Amino acid sequence: MNKEQMNIVVVGHVDHGKSTLIGRLLYDTDSLPEGKYEELKAVSEKRNMPLEWSFVLDAFQAERDQAVTIDTTRIWFKTEKRDYVIIDAPGHREFLKNMISGAAAADAAVLVVDAAEGLKEQTRRHAYLLHLLGLKQIVVVVNKMDLVDHDAGRFNDVSNEVTEYLSGLGLSPMAIVPISARHGDGIASMSENMDWYEGQSLLKTLDRFVLQPRPVARPLRFPIQDVYKTEGERILVGRIEAGRLRVGDTLMFSPANRSATVTSIENWPEQDPPQVDARAGDIVGITLDQRIFVERGDIGSHVEKAPMLTNVFRANIFWLSDTALKEGKSYTLKLGTRSAKVRVQSIDHVVNTETLQHDKKTEIKRNDMAEITLRSREMLALDPYTENPSTGRCVLLDGFDTVGGGIIHMRGYPDQRNALPTGADNLYEVDHLLTAQERMNRNGHRGSVIWFTGLSGAGKSTLAMRVERALFTKGYQTYVLDGDNVRKGLNADLGFKPEDRAENIRRVGEVAALNADAGLVCLTAFISPYRADRTRARQTCKDGDFHEVYIKADVATCESRDPKGLYKKARTGEIPNFTGVSSPYEAPDKPELVVDTMKYSIEECVEQITDYVEKNIGLTQENTRDKIKAL
C-alpha cells in the first residue's frame, strides 16, 4: 500500500545550514542512494574537511566551490508514516526567484535559523514569503546549537525572537526544535546535549503535519493550452490544474461565459475502453457537443463553481527587475495559459520585512515585496490564491523578461460575473407613444443622469439634495436617488460585501436610466467605488445622457468630517469593507465634472453643478437646442 506524500520546503538565510540539515536528514532516515555516504566521505577527505552533508544536494561543482546553493532541489526521504519530497530552496538574496518557485509547491515548511546569528534579513524575507504563499504549517529549527554550547538560554532568546516575528504575520509554528545538523542532534532523536528540551525531534514533528487536500478536491480548473482541429472536430487541449471532469459534464468556459457538454476525453495514444474521467494533473483533450468559440487562455470549469471574472484585482508581488515598478506602467500578465496587458493602477504599499510595516512608496525596487492593484482592458478569469492556487498565481513580463510575480487576491473587489449581461427569452421591446422630443419640450430639459461619486464624507448627498432644490426652483423635473431611499426598499436584500455593492450600483444604474428615459434629471449620490460599475451605469443610459461628477475630497478630509462616526468604526474593525479604509475607491479617469469640496464652499459647489446642468441639459442653451434638432 502506497503511503501518503507530503512536499516540504526548507528555507532560511544563507549559511544557516539548510543543505547540511537535509543531508543529515536523508542519512538518518536511510534515504541516501547506495554508495552516496562513501562518496561524501571521499570528497570531504579529498578537500581536507569534515564530512560535509550539504554535498548531497549541491549538485553543481560551482555550488560546491562557492558554498552557495543556487537552485531548488527535490529529493525524497521517508518515515514510517509517509513519504516526503524535500524542496531545498536557496537562501541567497540573488536566488529569491527559485525559493519562491519551491515554496509555491509545498504543503509545509521548515524554517532554519542559526542559533548564534538569530533572525537575519533573509530569514525574515523568507518567513514573509511563506505567509504570502499561504503556508500555515511551519516548524522552526534552531540550528548550530553546538556552536553556542547547547545553551538553553540562547535557544529561548532565538525562539522568542522567531515567535514574535511570525505572530506579526499571523503564523504560529507547530514547534521550535533545537538541533545540530552537522552532528545529527535533534534530527531523528534528541541529544543528551540538550536534555533541557522537552519537545520532540524534527522527524516526529514533521509527522504531525496534516496533509492538505490535493488539487483534485478543489473546483475544476482546466486552462486551455491549444485547440486542435482534426477531421471536422475541435479538441480542446490542456492540463487539469484542479478538480476533475467527466464525460457528460457541462462546462463553462471563462471569460466568455459559454457552456457546452463534454462528449469525449481524448488521449494519445487512444485508450480502450475510452477514458471517461480525468483529474488534476492529467493532460487531456476534450470534445464538446456544441461548436462554441473557445481559445487558448480560456478556463473550463463547472458552471456552479466558476472562477471570478474581473478587469481589476490586487496582487501581492515580489519584484525581480533592476528597473523599478511604477504606477501607470504597463506589463504583460501571465495567468495560467492566458497573456494579457495590464496597467499598474496603484502601488498600495511596500512591505518592510524587517518591521512588517506597510510603507507608502511611489515605486517598487528589486527584491521588494508589495501589494499593487492591476487593471486590464479585457475581462480575466481568476481565483484568489487562497481558494485555488493554480489560478491564483501571476507573473509579470516586461517584453520577454520576467520582472515579477506573486499571488492574487480580490479583497475589496467584487466578482463581476454576475454583473455581466445575460440573455433573456420571450422579451420584446415596446415602443412608447411619447417621444424623447415631446418629453423635452414639455419639461424644458433633457432627461439625464447626474452621477455623483466620491468617498463617504465628500459631500455627495448634501450637494445632491441642494442641487435638486436649486434645479426644481428653476423648473427642472428632478429626483435624487441615494442610499436612504434605495436601500430601504429596492435594495433592502443587499449587504455590503463587494458583490452586494456592485449589485446595488447595477440596480441604481438601471433605475436612474429609466428616470432619464422618462425625462427627469436623476441625481444619484453613491460612493460607487468601482470604475467598472460606473462604466456599466453609463452604458445603461442613452448616449449623452450620463454625466459623471466627481465629488472630490481625500480620505483625511472625509475622516475629519465623519458626521456619523463611520470612519472611526471602520478603523476599529466594526465596519468591514469600508471604502477608503479597508476597501478601495477608484477615482474617475475622465469625469464630466470635478467638484472639489476641500477647496470650495457648499454654495460654490452647488453653483458649479447647477451651471453645468443648465449648460449641458437645459433647453435654453443654444448648444442644447442644436442637439435636440439633431434628434
CSV table of C-alpha atoms in Angstrom, one decimal, residues 7 49 90 128-129 197 212 287 297 301 326 468 470 479 501 535 548 555 574 618:
chain,number,residue,atom,x,y,z
A,7,ASN,CA,6.0,18.3,-0.1
A,49,MET,CA,37.4,19.0,5.7
A,90,PRO,CA,18.2,28.7,-1.8
A,128,TYR,CA,7.2,36.7,4.9
A,129,LEU,CA,7.1,34.7,1.6
A,197,TYR,CA,14.4,20.4,25.7
A,212,GLN,CA,-3.7,19.3,2.8
A,287,THR,CA,-14.7,17.4,-27.4
A,297,GLY,CA,-6.2,31.0,-22.2
A,301,SER,CA,-15.0,24.9,-15.0
A,326,LYS,CA,6.0,52.4,-11.1
A,468,GLU,CA,-32.2,69.1,-6.5
A,470,ALA,CA,-31.9,74.6,-7.0
A,479,TYR,CA,-35.2,63.5,-8.2
A,501,ARG,CA,-22.2,46.7,-3.5
A,535,THR,CA,-19.0,52.3,-16.7
A,548,GLU,CA,-20.2,61.6,-14.1
A,555,VAL,CA,-9.6,60.4,3.0
A,574,GLU,CA,-16.6,47.5,13.4
A,618,GLY,CA,-31.3,72.8,-20.2
